Every structure is written in C-alpha cells, then in structure tokens.
Coordinates of C-alpha atoms and ligand atoms in Angstrom, one line a residue:
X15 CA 29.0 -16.7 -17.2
X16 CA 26.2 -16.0 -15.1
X17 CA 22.9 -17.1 -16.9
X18 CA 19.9 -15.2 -16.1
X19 CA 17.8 -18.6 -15.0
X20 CA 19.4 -22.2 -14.7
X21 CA 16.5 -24.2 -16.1
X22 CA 18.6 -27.5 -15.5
X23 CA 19.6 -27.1 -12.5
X24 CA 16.2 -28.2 -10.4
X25 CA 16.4 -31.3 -12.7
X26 CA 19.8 -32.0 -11.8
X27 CA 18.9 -31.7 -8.1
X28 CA 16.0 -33.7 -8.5
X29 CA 16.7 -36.4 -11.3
X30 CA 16.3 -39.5 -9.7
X31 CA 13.1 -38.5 -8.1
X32 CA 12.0 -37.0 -11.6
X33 CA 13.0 -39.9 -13.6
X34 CA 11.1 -42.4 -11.3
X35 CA 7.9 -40.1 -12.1
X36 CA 8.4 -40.2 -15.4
X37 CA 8.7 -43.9 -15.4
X38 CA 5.8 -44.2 -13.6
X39 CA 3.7 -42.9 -16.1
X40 CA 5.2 -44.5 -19.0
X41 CA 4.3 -47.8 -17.2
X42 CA 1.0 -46.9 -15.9
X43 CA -0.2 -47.0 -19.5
X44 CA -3.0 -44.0 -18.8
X45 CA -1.5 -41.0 -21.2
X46 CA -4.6 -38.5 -20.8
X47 CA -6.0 -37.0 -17.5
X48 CA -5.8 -40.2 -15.4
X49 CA -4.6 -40.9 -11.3
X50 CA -1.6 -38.8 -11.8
X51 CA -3.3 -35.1 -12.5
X52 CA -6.4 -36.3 -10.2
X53 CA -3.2 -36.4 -7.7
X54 CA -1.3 -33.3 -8.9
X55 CA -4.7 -31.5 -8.6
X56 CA -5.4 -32.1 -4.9
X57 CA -1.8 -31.3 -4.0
X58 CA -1.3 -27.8 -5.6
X59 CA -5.8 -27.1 -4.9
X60 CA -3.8 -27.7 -0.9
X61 CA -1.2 -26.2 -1.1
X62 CA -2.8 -23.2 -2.5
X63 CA -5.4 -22.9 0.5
X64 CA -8.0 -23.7 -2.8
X65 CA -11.1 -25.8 -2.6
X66 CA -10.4 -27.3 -6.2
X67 CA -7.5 -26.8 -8.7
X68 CA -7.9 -28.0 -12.8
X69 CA -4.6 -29.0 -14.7
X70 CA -4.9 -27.4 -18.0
X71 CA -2.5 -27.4 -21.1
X72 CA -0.7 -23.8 -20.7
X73 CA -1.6 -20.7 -18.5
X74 CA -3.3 -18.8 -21.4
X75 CA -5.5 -21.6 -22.0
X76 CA -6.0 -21.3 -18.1
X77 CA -7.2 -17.3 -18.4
X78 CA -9.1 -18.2 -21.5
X79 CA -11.2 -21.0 -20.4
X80 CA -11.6 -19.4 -16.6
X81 CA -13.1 -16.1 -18.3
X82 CA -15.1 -18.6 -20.5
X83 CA -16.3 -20.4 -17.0
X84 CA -17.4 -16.9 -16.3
X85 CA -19.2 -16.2 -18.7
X86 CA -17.1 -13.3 -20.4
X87 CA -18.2 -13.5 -24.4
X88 CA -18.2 -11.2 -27.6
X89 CA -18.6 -7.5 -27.0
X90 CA -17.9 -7.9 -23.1
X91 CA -15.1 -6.1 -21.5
X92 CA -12.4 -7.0 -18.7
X93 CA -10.1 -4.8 -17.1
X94 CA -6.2 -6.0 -17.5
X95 CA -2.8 -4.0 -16.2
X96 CA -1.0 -2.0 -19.0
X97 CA 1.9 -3.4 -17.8
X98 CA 1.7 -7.2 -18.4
X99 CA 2.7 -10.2 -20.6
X100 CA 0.6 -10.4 -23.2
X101 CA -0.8 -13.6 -22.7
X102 CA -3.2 -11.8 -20.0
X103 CA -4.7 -9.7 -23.1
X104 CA -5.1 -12.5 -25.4
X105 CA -7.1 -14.6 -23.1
X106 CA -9.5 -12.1 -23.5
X107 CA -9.4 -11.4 -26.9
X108 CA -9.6 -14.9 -27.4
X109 CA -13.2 -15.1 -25.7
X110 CA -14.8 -12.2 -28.2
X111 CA -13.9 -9.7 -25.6
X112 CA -12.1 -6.4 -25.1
X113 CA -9.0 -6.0 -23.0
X114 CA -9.7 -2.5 -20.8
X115 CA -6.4 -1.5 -19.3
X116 CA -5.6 0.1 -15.8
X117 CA -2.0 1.5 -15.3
X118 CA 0.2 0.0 -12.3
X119 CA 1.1 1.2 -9.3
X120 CA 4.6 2.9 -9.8
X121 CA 6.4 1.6 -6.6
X122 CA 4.8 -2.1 -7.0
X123 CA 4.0 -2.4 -10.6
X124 CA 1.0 -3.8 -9.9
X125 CA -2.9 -2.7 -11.1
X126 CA -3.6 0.6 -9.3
X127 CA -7.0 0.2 -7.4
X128 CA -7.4 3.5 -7.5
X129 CA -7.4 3.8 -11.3
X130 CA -9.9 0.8 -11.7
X131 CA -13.5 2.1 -11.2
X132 CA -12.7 5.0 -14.0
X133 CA -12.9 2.1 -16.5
X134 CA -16.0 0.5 -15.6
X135 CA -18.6 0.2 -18.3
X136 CA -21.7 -1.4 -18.2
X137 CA -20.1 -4.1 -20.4
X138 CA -17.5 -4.9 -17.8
X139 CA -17.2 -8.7 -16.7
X140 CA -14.5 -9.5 -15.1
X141 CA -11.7 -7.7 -13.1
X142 CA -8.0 -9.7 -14.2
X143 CA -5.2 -8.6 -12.1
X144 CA -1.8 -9.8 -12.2
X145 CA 0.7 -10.5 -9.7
X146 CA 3.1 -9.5 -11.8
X147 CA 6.9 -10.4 -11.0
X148 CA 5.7 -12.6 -7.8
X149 CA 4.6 -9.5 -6.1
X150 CA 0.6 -9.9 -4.9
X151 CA -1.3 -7.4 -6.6
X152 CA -3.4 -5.1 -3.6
X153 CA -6.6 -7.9 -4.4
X154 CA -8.8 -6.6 -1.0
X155 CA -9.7 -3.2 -2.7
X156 CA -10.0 -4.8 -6.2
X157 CA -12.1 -7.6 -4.4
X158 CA -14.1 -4.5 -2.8
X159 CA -14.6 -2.7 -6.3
X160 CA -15.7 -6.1 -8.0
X161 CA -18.5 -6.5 -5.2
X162 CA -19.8 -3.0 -5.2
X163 CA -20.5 -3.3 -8.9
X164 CA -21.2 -6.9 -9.6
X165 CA -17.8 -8.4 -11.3
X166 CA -15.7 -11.5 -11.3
X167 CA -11.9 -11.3 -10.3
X168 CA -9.9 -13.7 -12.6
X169 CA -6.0 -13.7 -10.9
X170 CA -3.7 -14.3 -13.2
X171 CA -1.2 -16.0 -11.0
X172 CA 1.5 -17.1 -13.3
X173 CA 4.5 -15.4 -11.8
X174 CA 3.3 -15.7 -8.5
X175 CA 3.8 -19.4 -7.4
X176 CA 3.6 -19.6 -3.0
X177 CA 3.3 -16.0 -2.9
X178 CA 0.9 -14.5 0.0
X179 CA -1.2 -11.6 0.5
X180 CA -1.8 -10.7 3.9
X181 CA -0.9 -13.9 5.3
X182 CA -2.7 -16.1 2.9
X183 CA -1.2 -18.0 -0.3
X184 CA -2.4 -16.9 -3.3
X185 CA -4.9 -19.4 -5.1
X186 CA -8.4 -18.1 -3.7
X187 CA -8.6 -14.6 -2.8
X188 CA -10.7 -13.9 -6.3
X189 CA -13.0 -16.2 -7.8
X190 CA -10.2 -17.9 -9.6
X191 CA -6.4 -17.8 -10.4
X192 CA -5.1 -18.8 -13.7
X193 CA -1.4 -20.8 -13.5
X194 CA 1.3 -21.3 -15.6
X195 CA 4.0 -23.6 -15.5
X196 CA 6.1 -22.8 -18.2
X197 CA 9.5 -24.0 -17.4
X198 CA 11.0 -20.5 -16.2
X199 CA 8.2 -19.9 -13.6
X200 CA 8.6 -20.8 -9.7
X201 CA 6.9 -23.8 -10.1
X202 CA 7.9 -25.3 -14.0
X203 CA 7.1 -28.4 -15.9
X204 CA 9.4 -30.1 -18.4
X205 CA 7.2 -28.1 -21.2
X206 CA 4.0 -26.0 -21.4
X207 CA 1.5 -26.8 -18.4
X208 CA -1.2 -25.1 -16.6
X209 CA -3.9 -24.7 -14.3
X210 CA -6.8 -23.1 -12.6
X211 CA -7.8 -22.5 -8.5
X212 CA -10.9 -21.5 -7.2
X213 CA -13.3 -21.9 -4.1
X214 CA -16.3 -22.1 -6.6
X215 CA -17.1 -25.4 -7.4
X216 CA -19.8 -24.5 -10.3
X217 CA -16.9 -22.8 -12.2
X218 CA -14.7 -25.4 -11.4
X219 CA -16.9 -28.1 -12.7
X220 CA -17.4 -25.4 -16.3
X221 CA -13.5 -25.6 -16.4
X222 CA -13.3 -29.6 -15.8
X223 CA -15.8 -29.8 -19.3
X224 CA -14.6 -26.9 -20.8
X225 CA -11.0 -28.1 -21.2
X226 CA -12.1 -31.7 -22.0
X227 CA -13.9 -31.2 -25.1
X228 CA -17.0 -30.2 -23.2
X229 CA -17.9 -33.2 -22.2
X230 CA -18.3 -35.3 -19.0
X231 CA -19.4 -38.2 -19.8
X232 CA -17.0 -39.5 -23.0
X233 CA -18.7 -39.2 -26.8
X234 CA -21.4 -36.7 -24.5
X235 CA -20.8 -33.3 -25.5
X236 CA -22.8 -30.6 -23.2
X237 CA -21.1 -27.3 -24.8
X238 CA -18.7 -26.8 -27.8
X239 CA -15.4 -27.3 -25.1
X240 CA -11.2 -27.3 -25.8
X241 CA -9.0 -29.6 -25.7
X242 CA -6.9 -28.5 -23.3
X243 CA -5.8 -31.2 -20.8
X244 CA -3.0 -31.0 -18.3
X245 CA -0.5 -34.1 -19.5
X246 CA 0.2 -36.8 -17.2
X247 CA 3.9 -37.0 -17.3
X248 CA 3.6 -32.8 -16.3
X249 CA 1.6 -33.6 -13.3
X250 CA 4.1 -36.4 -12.0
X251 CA 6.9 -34.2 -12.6
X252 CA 5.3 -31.1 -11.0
X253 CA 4.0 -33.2 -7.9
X254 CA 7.8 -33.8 -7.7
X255 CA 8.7 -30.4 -8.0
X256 CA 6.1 -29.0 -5.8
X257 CA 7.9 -30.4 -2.5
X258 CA 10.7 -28.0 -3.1
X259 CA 8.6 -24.7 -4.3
X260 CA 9.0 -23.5 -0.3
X261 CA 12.7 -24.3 0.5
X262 CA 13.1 -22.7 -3.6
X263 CA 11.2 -19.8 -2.8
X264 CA 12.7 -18.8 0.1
X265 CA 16.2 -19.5 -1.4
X266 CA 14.7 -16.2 -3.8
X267 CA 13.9 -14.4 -0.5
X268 CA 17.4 -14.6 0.8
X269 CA 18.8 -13.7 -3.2
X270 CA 16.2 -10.3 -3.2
X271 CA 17.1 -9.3 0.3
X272 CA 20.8 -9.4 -0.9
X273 CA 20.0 -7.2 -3.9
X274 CA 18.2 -5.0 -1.9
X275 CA 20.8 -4.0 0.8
X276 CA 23.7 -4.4 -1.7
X277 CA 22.0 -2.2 -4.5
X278 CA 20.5 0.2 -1.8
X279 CA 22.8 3.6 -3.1
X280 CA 22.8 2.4 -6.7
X281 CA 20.7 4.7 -8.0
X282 CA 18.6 2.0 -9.1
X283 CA 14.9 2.0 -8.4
X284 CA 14.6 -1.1 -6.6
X285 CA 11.3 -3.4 -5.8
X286 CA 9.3 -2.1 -2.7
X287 CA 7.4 -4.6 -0.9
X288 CA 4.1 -3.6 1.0
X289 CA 4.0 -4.6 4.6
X290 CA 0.9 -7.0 2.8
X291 CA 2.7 -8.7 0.9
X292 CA 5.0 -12.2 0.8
X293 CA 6.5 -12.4 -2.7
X294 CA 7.4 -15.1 -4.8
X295 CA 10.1 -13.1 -6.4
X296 CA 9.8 -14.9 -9.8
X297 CA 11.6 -11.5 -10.8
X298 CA 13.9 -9.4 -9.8
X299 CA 13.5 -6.1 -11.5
X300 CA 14.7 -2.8 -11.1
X301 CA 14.8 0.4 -13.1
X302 CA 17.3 3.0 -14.9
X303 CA 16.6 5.4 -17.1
X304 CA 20.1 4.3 -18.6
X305 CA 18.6 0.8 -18.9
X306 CA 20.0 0.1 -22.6
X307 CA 23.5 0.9 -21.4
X308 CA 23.1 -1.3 -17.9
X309 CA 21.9 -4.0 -19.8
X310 CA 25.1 -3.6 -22.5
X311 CA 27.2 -3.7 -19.9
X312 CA 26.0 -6.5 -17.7
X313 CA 26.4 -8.7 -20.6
X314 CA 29.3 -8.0 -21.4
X315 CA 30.3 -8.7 -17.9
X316 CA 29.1 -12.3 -18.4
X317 CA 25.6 -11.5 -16.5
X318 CA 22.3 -12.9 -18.0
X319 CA 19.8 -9.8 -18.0
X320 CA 16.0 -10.1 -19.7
X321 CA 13.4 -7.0 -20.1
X322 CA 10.2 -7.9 -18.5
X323 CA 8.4 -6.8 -20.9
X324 CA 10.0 -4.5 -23.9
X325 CA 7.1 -3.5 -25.4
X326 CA 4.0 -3.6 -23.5
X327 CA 0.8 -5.1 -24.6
X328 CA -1.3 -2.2 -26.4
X329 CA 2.1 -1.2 -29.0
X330 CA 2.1 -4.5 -30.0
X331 CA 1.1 -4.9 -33.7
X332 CA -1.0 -7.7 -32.5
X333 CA -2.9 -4.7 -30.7
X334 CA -2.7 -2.4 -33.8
X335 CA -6.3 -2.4 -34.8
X336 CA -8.1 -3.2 -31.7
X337 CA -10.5 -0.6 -29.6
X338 CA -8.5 1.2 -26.8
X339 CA -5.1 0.7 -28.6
X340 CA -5.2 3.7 -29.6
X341 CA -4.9 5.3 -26.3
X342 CA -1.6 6.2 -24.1
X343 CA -0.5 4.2 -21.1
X344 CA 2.4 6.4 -20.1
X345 CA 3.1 4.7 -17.1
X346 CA 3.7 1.2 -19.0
X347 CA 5.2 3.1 -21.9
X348 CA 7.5 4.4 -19.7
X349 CA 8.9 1.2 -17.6
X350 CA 8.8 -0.9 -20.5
X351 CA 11.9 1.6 -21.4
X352 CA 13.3 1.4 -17.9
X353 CA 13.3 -2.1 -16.6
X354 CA 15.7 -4.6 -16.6
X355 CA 15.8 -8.2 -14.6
X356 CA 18.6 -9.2 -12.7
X357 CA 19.4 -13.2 -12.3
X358 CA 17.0 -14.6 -9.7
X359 CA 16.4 -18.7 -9.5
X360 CA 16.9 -21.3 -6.7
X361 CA 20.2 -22.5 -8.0
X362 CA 22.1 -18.7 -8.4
X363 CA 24.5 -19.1 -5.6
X364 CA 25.6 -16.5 -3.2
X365 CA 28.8 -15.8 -5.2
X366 CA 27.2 -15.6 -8.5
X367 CA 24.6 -13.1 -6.3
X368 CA 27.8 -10.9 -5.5
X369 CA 28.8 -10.8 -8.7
X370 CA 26.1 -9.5 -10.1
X371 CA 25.5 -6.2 -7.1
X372 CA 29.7 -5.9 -8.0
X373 CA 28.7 -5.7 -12.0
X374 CA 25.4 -3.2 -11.2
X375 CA 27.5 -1.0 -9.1
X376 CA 30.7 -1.0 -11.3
X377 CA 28.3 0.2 -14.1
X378 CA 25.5 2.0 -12.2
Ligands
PLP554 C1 3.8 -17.0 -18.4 C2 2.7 -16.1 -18.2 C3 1.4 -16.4 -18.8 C4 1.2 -17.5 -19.8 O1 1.5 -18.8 -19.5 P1 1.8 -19.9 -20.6 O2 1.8 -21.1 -19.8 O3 3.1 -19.6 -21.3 O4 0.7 -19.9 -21.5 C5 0.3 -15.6 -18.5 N1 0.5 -14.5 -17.8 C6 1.7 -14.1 -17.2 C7 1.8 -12.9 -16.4 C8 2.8 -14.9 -17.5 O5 4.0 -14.6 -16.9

C-alpha cells in the first residue's frame, strides 16, 4: 500500500527531538501563550522574510481574525478563488461579509488577475488569494489592482509553507498571510494550529488582542476579541519541525520533477509552473476527464489518491442561500470533476514514486 500522505513518518524521524519539546513544556508549567510561542513566533516571522508572525488556534481562525484586523465587517465584500477549500469562504462569512469569487487560472489554478477588477464593488475590502496546492498565486498584479483601488490583500497561505514568488518566500508580499498547520500541510502540528505574517505592525498588534480575548493587559478588555491562542506544546513541536521544512520541501521538488518527466505522454494535464514561481508542492494534482475511473483504479492498485476539492465552495449546501451562489463558476465546476492528487510527502520514497507513474500510465 501506498498511502496518499504518511503523517507518522516526520514523527518517527523526529521523535526524540519531539518528545524532548514536549517535555519541555509539560515541565515548564506555562500552558497558554508563554516563552515557547513568543519563540515559535520569531522563528517562522524569520523564516518567512516577515516583520511579525501571531500563532493562532487554526488557519481559519487565522483568515477570520486577519480580515477582522482589517476591518472587513457586515455587508462588506472580499474577493476569494472559485476554486478553494472552503475554509477561505467561511472566514469571510464569518466576519458579516460576502465571499465574491474570481475563477483560476486554468494552467496554474490559481486566482486569474485578469478576472479580478470585473468584481470590484464599491463594497470591496479585501483581495484573498490562495496559493492553492503550494503554487504562489501571480500576487504583483493582484498587489497592483489592490493599490489602484484602495484594498487589502489577505494571502491565504495554508498550502504554501517555504514556497517563493519571484525569489522571495511567501509571508509578506500582501498585507498579511493567514497559516495553517493542520497536520497534512508542509509544515504540521500534532493537531489544529495556526498563524498570521505581516509587515504591518498595527495589524499585527489587532491580531495579538483580537485572538486573546481582546485584551492586552489581563481582565482589560479593549474590543469584544476570540479566544484563539496558538498552544504551547504546538509551538515547541513546530519549532522542531520547522528545521526540516527546507530539506522536506525540496524532498517534494525532487518527487514533482519525477512526476513530471515520468507522466509527461500520459495524457494527463500536469501542474505548469511559471518561471515566477518556487512551489511548495503541498499537492500534486493533475487532471483527466476520466478522473472517476483513474482514481478507481489507482486504489485498487494500492495507491492513496484524494480530490482536491470535489465540490467547490459555491455548490456547497453551506452556500445554498447566500448572494452570488447562485451564479456559475464553470471553470471550478469543471476541475472539481477533473482533479485527482497523486501521493506527495517527504517520506514517499523513490520506489513508492515509481510506483505510482507505473500505476497512472498502466491505467492512463
Ligand atoms: C487547510 C486550509 C485552511 C484551513 O486551515 P485549518 O487549520 O484547518 O483551519 C484554509 N485554507 C486552505 C487553502 C487550506 O488548505
């Protein structure tokens, strides 16, 4: 068997080093915010080329309380992909507002600047791409749009761990990036963790009392805040993992460049990778329009495939009843039908990598 992500692995790699973090909290006796984040903070705010990073609980919390930070409220709008997990929309649903989708680029799957300025009202706030799969979203002519008409750019980072866009790591190209680090992302905690990078220290400092009950000063209370803390034992254990995000992401690089060539007269449609852009390759994903089948026959095989996503955000029932759900995004619609993930991770060796190019072309 072939699993489509080896979540142990890392921790088997790592479990000394991992345990003694652990430990360290335990007998530190500080269980809430504390040295430990203060330390995970500064490392990932570095090695993001951010001025300030702010553990939070999860990574929607992270979109939530960062559109918060930015003012985005009831009857405001903000411009998402089509084409996303659905966490993006419900952060802003979750601040009063109104999800506005854009449709992708076909080739990259990311938010097509060209489509943006078409859904512009005058209640638009904020601009949230996503580097959806590890792939940077094209942010200088979104950055360019958000300038001419006086928006925010929220990146929602979550898949996108070390990636780079033209030469610099994600973390600071916008005016924040949300994080997530869920256990199956690049960089993953031993259960729901998150966090937020910016250069802008006022929305930093609306962050830092937003996710801690809105106060600053304990049993002070300057706005009606969350609770929605980064946990101590998550920041030891990510400071841990952190060390290895580079040698794991580039262990990914070497996986994807073997998918490429050995997939290259598949038939598949396989990720294209602008001359801009360093991914992360949280993803692997490729397209068939006999996707069902693939997927059937993979498994069969003994190869872990997952759809990335099966039904995309506005045909949700969660969506049913909202503004703009109403409205086609063909393009989504479309690769929600075609897309399939092949096994990517760290710990996937070149073998198991074989494998899996031998089952997709025995079945393509
Ligand atoms: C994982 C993910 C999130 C949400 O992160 P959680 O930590 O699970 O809340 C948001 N956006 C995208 C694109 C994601 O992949």
């Amino acid at each position: 068997m072939i699993p489509f992500l080896d979540l142990k692995a890392p921790h088997v790699e790592l479990h000394d080093e991992v345990m003694e973090a652990i430990g360290r909290v335990v007998s530190s006796g500080w269980y809430v915010l504390g040295p430990e984040v203060d330390a995970f903070e500064a490392d990932y705010a570095a090695y993001c080329e951010a001025s300030h990073c702010v553990g939070m609980a999860n990574g929607l919390d992270a979109l939530h309380l960062a559109l918060r930070a930015m003012g985005v409220g009831h009857g405001d709008e903000v411009i998402v992909p089509s084409n996303t997990y659905i966490a993006t929309w419900l952060a802003v649903s979750q601040c009063g507002a109104t999800p506005v989708a854009v449709e992708p680029v076909e080739a990259t799957y990311n938010m097509d600047p060209g489509k943006i300025e078409a859904a512009i009202t005058p209640r638009t706030k904020v601009i949230l791409p996503v580097h959806l799969y590890g792939q940077p979203a094209d942010i200088d002519p979104i950055l360019d749009i958000a300038r001419r008409h006086g928006l925010r750019v929220l990146e929602d980072g979550a898949q996108s761990h070390g990636a780079r866009y033209k030469g610099r790591r994600i973390g600071s190209h916008g005016d924040a990036v949300a994080w997530s680090f869920y256990p199956g992302k690049n960089l993953g905690a031993l259960g729901d963790a998150g966090a937020v990078t910016t250069d802008d220290s006022v929305l930093a400092d609306r962050i830092r009392v937003l996710r801690n009950y809105g106060s600053r000063v304990k049993y002070v209370n300057e706005v009606q805040g969350y609770n929605s803390r980064l946990d101590p034992i998550q920041a030891a254990v990510l400071r841990v993992k952190l060390k290895h995000l580079d040698s794991w992401n580039s262990r990914r690089e070497t996986i994807a460049g073997n998918y490429l060539h050995g997939l290259k007269d598949s038939g598949l449609i396989l990720p294209v990778v602008p001359s801009w852009a360093q991914p992360a390759w949280h993803l692997f994903v490729v397209r068939s329009a006999r996707r069902d089948e693939l997927q059937a026959q993979l498994t069969s095989a003994g190869i872990g495939t997952l759809i990335h996503y099966p039904i995309p955000p506005h045909l949700q029932k969660a969506y049913e009843t909202e503004g703009g759900a109403g409205v086609g995004h063909p393009i989504a619609e479309r690769m929600a039908k075609e897309v399939i993930s092949l096994p990517i991770g760290p710990h996937l060796s070149s073998a198991q990598t074989c494998r899996v190019i031998d089952g997709v072309l025995l079945h393509a």
